[in-house]
CSV table of C-alpha atoms in Angstrom, one decimal:
chain,number,residue,atom,x,y,z
A,1,MET,CA,-45.7,-37.2,-19.7
A,2,LYS,CA,-44.3,-33.8,-21.9
A,3,LYS,CA,-42.2,-33.4,-18.2
A,4,ASN,CA,-40.4,-36.7,-18.3
A,5,ILE,CA,-39.3,-36.3,-21.7
A,6,LEU,CA,-38.0,-32.9,-21.0
A,7,LEU,CA,-36.3,-34.6,-18.4
A,8,THR,CA,-34.9,-37.1,-20.5
A,9,LEU,CA,-33.8,-34.7,-23.2
A,10,LEU,CA,-31.8,-32.7,-20.2
A,11,ALA,CA,-30.4,-35.2,-19.1
A,12,ALA,CA,-29.1,-36.4,-22.1
A,13,LEU,CA,-27.5,-33.1,-23.2
A,14,LEU,CA,-25.8,-32.6,-19.8
A,15,LEU,CA,-24.5,-36.0,-20.5
A,16,SER,CA,-23.2,-34.9,-23.8
A,17,ALA,CA,-21.8,-31.8,-22.7
A,18,CYS,CA,-19.6,-33.9,-19.5
A,19,GLY,CA,-19.0,-36.5,-22.4
A,20,GLU,CA,-17.5,-33.6,-24.7
A,21,TYR,CA,-15.6,-31.9,-21.7
A,22,ASN,CA,-14.0,-35.2,-20.8
A,23,LYS,CA,-12.9,-35.7,-24.6
A,24,VAL,CA,-11.1,-32.3,-24.2
A,25,LEU,CA,-9.4,-33.0,-20.8
A,26,LYS,CA,-8.2,-36.5,-22.1
A,27,SER,CA,-7.0,-34.6,-25.7
A,28,THR,CA,-3.4,-34.5,-26.2
A,29,ASP,CA,-4.5,-31.6,-28.9
A,30,TYR,CA,-3.5,-28.6,-27.3
A,31,GLU,CA,-4.8,-26.3,-30.2
A,32,TYR,CA,-8.1,-27.8,-29.5
A,33,LYS,CA,-7.7,-27.3,-25.7
A,34,TYR,CA,-6.8,-23.8,-26.0
A,35,GLU,CA,-10.3,-23.2,-28.3
A,36,ALA,CA,-12.0,-25.5,-25.8
A,37,ALA,CA,-11.1,-23.1,-22.7
A,38,LYS,CA,-12.3,-19.9,-24.6
A,39,ASN,CA,-15.4,-21.7,-25.5
A,40,TYR,CA,-16.1,-22.6,-22.2
A,41,PHE,CA,-14.9,-19.0,-21.0
A,42,ALA,CA,-17.4,-17.1,-23.0
A,43,LYS,CA,-20.1,-19.6,-21.9
A,44,GLY,CA,-19.3,-18.7,-18.7
A,45,GLN,CA,-18.4,-22.0,-17.6
A,46,TYR,CA,-15.6,-20.8,-15.7
A,47,ASN,CA,-14.5,-23.5,-13.9
A,48,ARG,CA,-13.9,-26.1,-16.7
A,49,SER,CA,-12.1,-23.1,-18.3
A,50,ALA,CA,-9.9,-22.7,-15.4
A,51,THR,CA,-8.7,-26.4,-15.8
A,52,LEU,CA,-7.9,-26.4,-19.2
A,53,LEU,CA,-5.9,-23.2,-18.7
A,54,ASN,CA,-4.0,-24.2,-16.0
A,55,GLU,CA,-2.9,-26.9,-18.0
A,56,LEU,CA,-2.3,-24.6,-21.1
A,57,ILE,CA,0.0,-21.8,-19.7
A,58,VAL,CA,2.7,-24.4,-19.1
A,59,ILE,CA,2.0,-26.4,-22.3
A,60,LEU,CA,2.1,-23.1,-24.2
A,61,LYS,CA,4.9,-21.3,-22.5
A,62,GLY,CA,6.3,-18.9,-24.6
A,63,THR,CA,3.8,-18.4,-27.0
A,64,ASP,CA,0.8,-15.5,-27.4
A,65,LYS,CA,-2.0,-18.0,-26.4
A,66,ALA,CA,0.3,-18.6,-22.8
A,67,GLU,CA,-0.2,-15.1,-22.2
A,68,GLU,CA,-3.7,-14.8,-23.4
A,69,SER,CA,-4.5,-18.4,-21.2
A,70,LEU,CA,-2.7,-16.6,-18.3
A,71,TYR,CA,-5.2,-13.4,-18.2
A,72,MET,CA,-8.2,-15.8,-19.4
A,73,LEU,CA,-7.5,-17.9,-15.9
A,74,GLY,CA,-7.3,-14.7,-13.8
A,75,MET,CA,-10.6,-13.7,-15.0
A,76,CYS,CA,-12.1,-17.1,-14.5
A,77,TYR,CA,-11.1,-17.0,-11.0
A,78,TYR,CA,-12.3,-13.5,-10.8
A,79,ASN,CA,-15.4,-14.3,-12.4
A,80,GLN,CA,-16.2,-17.1,-9.7
A,81,HIS,CA,-15.7,-14.5,-7.3
A,82,ASP,CA,-12.2,-16.1,-6.0
A,83,TYR,CA,-10.6,-12.6,-5.6
A,84,GLN,CA,-7.4,-13.8,-3.8
A,85,THR,CA,-6.6,-16.4,-6.1
A,86,ALA,CA,-7.4,-14.0,-9.1
A,87,ALA,CA,-5.8,-11.2,-7.6
A,88,GLN,CA,-2.4,-13.4,-7.6
A,89,THR,CA,-3.0,-14.4,-11.2
A,90,PHE,CA,-3.3,-11.1,-12.4
A,91,ILE,CA,0.0,-10.0,-10.3
A,92,GLN,CA,1.6,-13.1,-12.0
A,93,TYR,CA,0.5,-11.9,-15.2
A,94,TYR,CA,2.2,-8.9,-15.1
A,95,ASN,CA,5.3,-9.9,-13.5
A,96,VAL,CA,6.1,-12.4,-16.6
A,97,TYR,CA,4.7,-10.1,-19.3
A,98,PRO,CA,5.1,-6.5,-18.1
A,99,ARG,CA,4.3,-5.0,-21.7
A,100,GLY,CA,1.8,-7.5,-22.3
A,101,ILE,CA,-1.3,-6.9,-24.1
A,102,PHE,CA,-3.4,-7.4,-21.4
A,103,THR,CA,-0.9,-5.7,-18.9
A,104,GLU,CA,-3.3,-2.7,-18.3
A,105,LEU,CA,-6.3,-4.9,-17.2
A,106,ALA,CA,-4.4,-7.5,-15.5
A,107,ARG,CA,-3.2,-4.5,-13.1
A,108,PHE,CA,-6.1,-3.4,-12.9
A,109,HIS,CA,-8.4,-6.2,-12.1
A,110,ALA,CA,-5.4,-7.0,-9.6
A,111,GLY,CA,-6.5,-3.7,-7.5
A,112,LYS,CA,-10.1,-4.4,-8.1
A,113,ALA,CA,-10.2,-8.5,-7.0
A,114,LEU,CA,-8.2,-7.2,-3.5
A,115,TYR,CA,-10.7,-4.1,-3.4
A,116,LEU,CA,-13.7,-7.0,-3.9
A,117,ASP,CA,-12.1,-8.8,-1.2
A,118,THR,CA,-11.7,-6.4,1.9
A,119,PRO,CA,-13.2,-7.0,4.8
A,120,GLU,CA,-15.1,-5.0,7.1
A,121,PRO,CA,-13.5,-2.0,9.1
A,122,ARG,CA,-13.3,-3.6,12.7
A,123,LEU,CA,-11.3,-6.5,11.1
A,124,ASP,CA,-7.9,-6.9,10.0
A,125,GLN,CA,-7.2,-4.1,7.4
A,126,SER,CA,-3.9,-5.9,5.7
A,127,GLY,CA,-6.3,-6.5,2.5
A,128,THR,CA,-7.0,-3.2,2.1
A,129,TYR,CA,-3.5,-1.7,2.3
A,130,SER,CA,-3.0,-4.3,-0.3
A,131,ALA,CA,-5.6,-3.3,-2.4
A,132,ILE,CA,-4.9,0.4,-2.5
A,133,GLN,CA,-1.2,-0.4,-3.0
A,134,GLN,CA,-2.3,-2.3,-6.4
A,135,LEU,CA,-5.0,0.5,-7.8
A,136,GLN,CA,-2.0,3.0,-7.2
A,137,LEU,CA,0.5,1.1,-8.9
A,138,PHE,CA,-2.0,0.9,-11.6
A,139,MET,CA,-2.3,4.5,-11.9
A,140,GLU,CA,1.3,5.1,-12.1
A,141,TYR,CA,1.8,2.6,-14.8
A,142,PHE,CA,-1.3,3.7,-16.5
A,143,PRO,CA,-2.5,7.4,-15.7
A,144,LEU,CA,-4.4,8.3,-19.3
A,145,SER,CA,-6.4,4.9,-18.8
A,146,THR,CA,-10.0,5.0,-19.2
A,147,LYS,CA,-10.5,3.3,-15.9
A,148,LYS,CA,-8.3,5.5,-13.8
A,149,GLU,CA,-11.4,7.1,-12.6
A,150,GLU,CA,-13.0,4.1,-11.0
A,151,ALA,CA,-9.5,3.0,-9.5
A,152,GLN,CA,-9.4,6.1,-7.8
A,153,GLU,CA,-13.0,6.0,-6.2
A,154,MET,CA,-12.1,2.7,-5.5
A,155,ILE,CA,-9.0,4.4,-3.5
A,156,PHE,CA,-11.1,6.5,-1.9
A,157,LYS,CA,-13.6,3.8,-0.7
A,158,LEU,CA,-10.7,1.9,1.0
A,159,GLN,CA,-9.0,5.0,2.7
A,160,ASP,CA,-12.9,5.6,4.1
A,161,LYS,CA,-12.4,2.1,5.5
A,162,LEU,CA,-9.7,2.7,6.9
A,163,VAL,CA,-10.7,6.2,8.6
A,164,MET,CA,-13.9,3.7,10.1
A,165,LYS,CA,-11.0,1.8,11.6
A,166,GLU,CA,-9.7,4.5,13.4
A,167,TYR,CA,-12.5,6.1,14.0
A,168,GLN,CA,-13.8,3.1,16.4
A,169,SER,CA,-10.7,2.5,17.8
A,170,ALA,CA,-10.6,5.8,19.0
A,171,LYS,CA,-14.4,5.4,20.1
A,172,LEU,CA,-13.1,2.7,21.7
A,173,TYR,CA,-10.5,4.4,23.8
A,174,TYR,CA,-13.0,7.1,24.7
A,175,ASN,CA,-15.5,4.5,26.2
A,176,LEU,CA,-12.5,2.3,28.3
A,177,GLY,CA,-12.1,5.9,30.0
A,178,ASN,CA,-9.5,5.7,32.8
A,179,TYR,CA,-9.7,2.0,32.7
A,180,LEU,CA,-6.0,0.4,33.2
A,181,GLY,CA,-4.6,3.8,32.0
A,182,ASN,CA,-5.7,7.1,30.6
A,183,ASN,CA,-7.4,5.5,26.9
A,184,TYR,CA,-8.4,9.4,26.7
A,185,LEU,CA,-5.2,10.5,25.9
A,186,SER,CA,-4.9,7.0,23.7
A,187,CYS,CA,-8.1,8.3,21.7
A,188,VAL,CA,-6.9,12.0,21.2
A,189,ILE,CA,-3.8,10.4,19.6
A,190,THR,CA,-5.8,7.9,17.3
A,191,ALA,CA,-8.3,10.7,16.2
A,192,GLN,CA,-5.3,13.0,15.3
A,193,ASN,CA,-3.4,10.6,13.3
A,194,ALA,CA,-6.7,9.8,11.6
A,195,LEU,CA,-7.2,13.4,10.6
A,196,LYS,CA,-3.5,13.9,9.8
A,197,ASP,CA,-3.6,10.5,7.1
A,198,TYR,CA,-6.7,10.9,6.1
A,199,PRO,CA,-7.6,15.2,6.0
A,200,TYR,CA,-10.6,14.8,3.4
A,201,THR,CA,-12.1,12.1,4.9
A,202,ASN,CA,-15.9,12.5,5.7
A,203,LEU,CA,-15.9,11.7,9.2
A,204,ARG,CA,-13.7,14.6,10.1
A,205,GLU,CA,-16.2,15.8,12.2
A,206,ASP,CA,-17.3,12.7,14.3
A,207,LEU,CA,-13.0,12.4,14.9
A,208,SER,CA,-13.0,16.1,15.8
A,209,ILE,CA,-15.3,16.2,18.6
A,210,LEU,CA,-14.2,12.5,20.0
A,211,ILE,CA,-10.9,14.9,20.5
A,212,LEU,CA,-13.0,17.5,22.1
A,213,ARG,CA,-14.5,15.2,24.4
A,214,ALA,CA,-11.6,13.4,25.4
A,215,LYS,CA,-9.5,16.4,26.2
A,216,TYR,CA,-12.5,17.8,28.3
A,217,GLU,CA,-12.5,14.3,30.3
A,218,MET,CA,-8.7,14.6,30.6
A,219,ALA,CA,-9.3,17.8,32.1
A,220,LEU,CA,-12.0,16.5,34.6
A,221,ASN,CA,-10.2,13.7,35.6
A,222,SER,CA,-6.6,16.0,36.0
A,223,VAL,CA,-4.7,16.1,39.1
A,224,LEU,CA,-4.9,19.7,40.7
A,225,ASP,CA,-1.8,21.0,38.9
A,226,LYS,CA,-2.7,20.2,35.5
A,227,ARG,CA,-5.9,20.8,35.6
A,228,ALA,CA,-6.0,24.6,34.4
A,229,ASP,CA,-3.8,23.6,31.4
A,230,ARG,CA,-5.8,21.0,30.1
A,231,TYR,CA,-9.0,22.7,30.6
A,232,ARG,CA,-7.6,25.5,28.7
A,233,GLU,CA,-6.5,23.0,26.3
A,234,THR,CA,-9.6,21.9,26.1
A,235,LEU,CA,-10.8,25.6,25.1
A,236,ASP,CA,-8.5,25.7,22.0
A,237,GLU,CA,-9.7,22.3,21.0
A,238,TYR,CA,-13.1,24.0,21.1
A,239,TYR,CA,-12.5,27.3,19.3
A,240,SER,CA,-10.6,25.0,16.5
A,241,PHE,CA,-13.8,23.0,16.1
A,242,LYS,CA,-16.6,25.7,16.2
A,243,ASN,CA,-14.3,27.5,13.4
A,244,GLU,CA,-14.1,24.3,11.4
A,245,PHE,CA,-17.9,23.2,11.7
A,246,PRO,CA,-19.9,26.3,12.9
A,247,GLU,CA,-23.3,24.3,12.1
A,248,SER,CA,-22.0,20.8,13.5
A,249,LYS,CA,-24.5,18.6,14.7
A,250,TYR,CA,-22.3,18.7,17.9
A,251,LEU,CA,-22.7,22.3,18.3
A,252,LYS,CA,-24.7,22.4,21.5
A,253,GLU,CA,-22.4,19.3,23.1
A,254,ALA,CA,-19.0,21.2,22.3
A,255,ASP,CA,-20.9,24.8,23.7
A,256,ARG,CA,-21.8,22.8,26.9
A,257,ILE,CA,-18.2,21.7,27.3
A,258,PHE,CA,-16.7,25.2,26.6
A,259,LYS,CA,-19.2,26.7,29.3
A,260,ALA,CA,-18.2,24.1,31.7
A,261,SER,CA,-14.6,24.5,31.2
A,262,GLU,CA,-14.8,28.4,31.0
A,263,GLU,CA,-16.5,27.9,34.7
A,264,VAL,CA,-13.5,25.8,35.9
A,265,LEU,CA,-10.9,28.1,34.8
A,266,ARG,CA,-12.6,31.8,36.0
A,267,ASP,CA,-13.6,30.3,39.6
A,268,GLU,CA,-10.2,28.3,39.7
A,269,PRO,CA,-7.1,30.7,38.3
A,270,VAL,CA,-3.7,29.3,37.9
A,271,THR,CA,-1.4,30.0,40.7
A,272,ASN,CA,2.0,30.7,39.5
């Protein structure tokens, strides 16, 4: 019996809330709508708030309320995890109000929304580049912002994602070997570019061993007149690797490559 009473009361409250919302929707009192939109936002009813705000940013254009409405609209989408729409709304805000009250926050959240929407490394990383661009712009415009450190941390994580994408591509080239061409060379170029673009990556050791492996495989599969030079390149790569990573987890493998390459050069000296 008590359960039925509670359900009845809950239904009555929901109907009352729906009735109130419908009343707001139909109202031509835009001050009333504005306050209702803020109230729904404060309660976490972002869908209702967004519906009202979309109307208000046009009706209240040119007023402080329109500016706040546009920023709140972006936050409604952000809090609903519609990050693409949120980012577009924040970008619209700072373009319309470049010196607005919420411009700093809008630029920050534009970058963070895109950051939260970035795909895993194996997928297309266009969104990752867009997120980095927005966060870098935020830091350029607001270098003293209290959110600068958070923005920088997000940029580092996004760069790690881009490096992982390059690392996975380099590994794929290595695993393809000589299938339909010299994929070892593609592995070397991809890994070297990643190291050049992101010199402080935590995948530096993994990229470096890939380069050493690929150069060794190129030497193994080389034609006779190029073999010695490629083994020498392998030895040079080994010395660079060992110098940078003297306690590497790959050191045993690197040492095996070194010994094998050295033996070939000793037994088959170059003929000039």
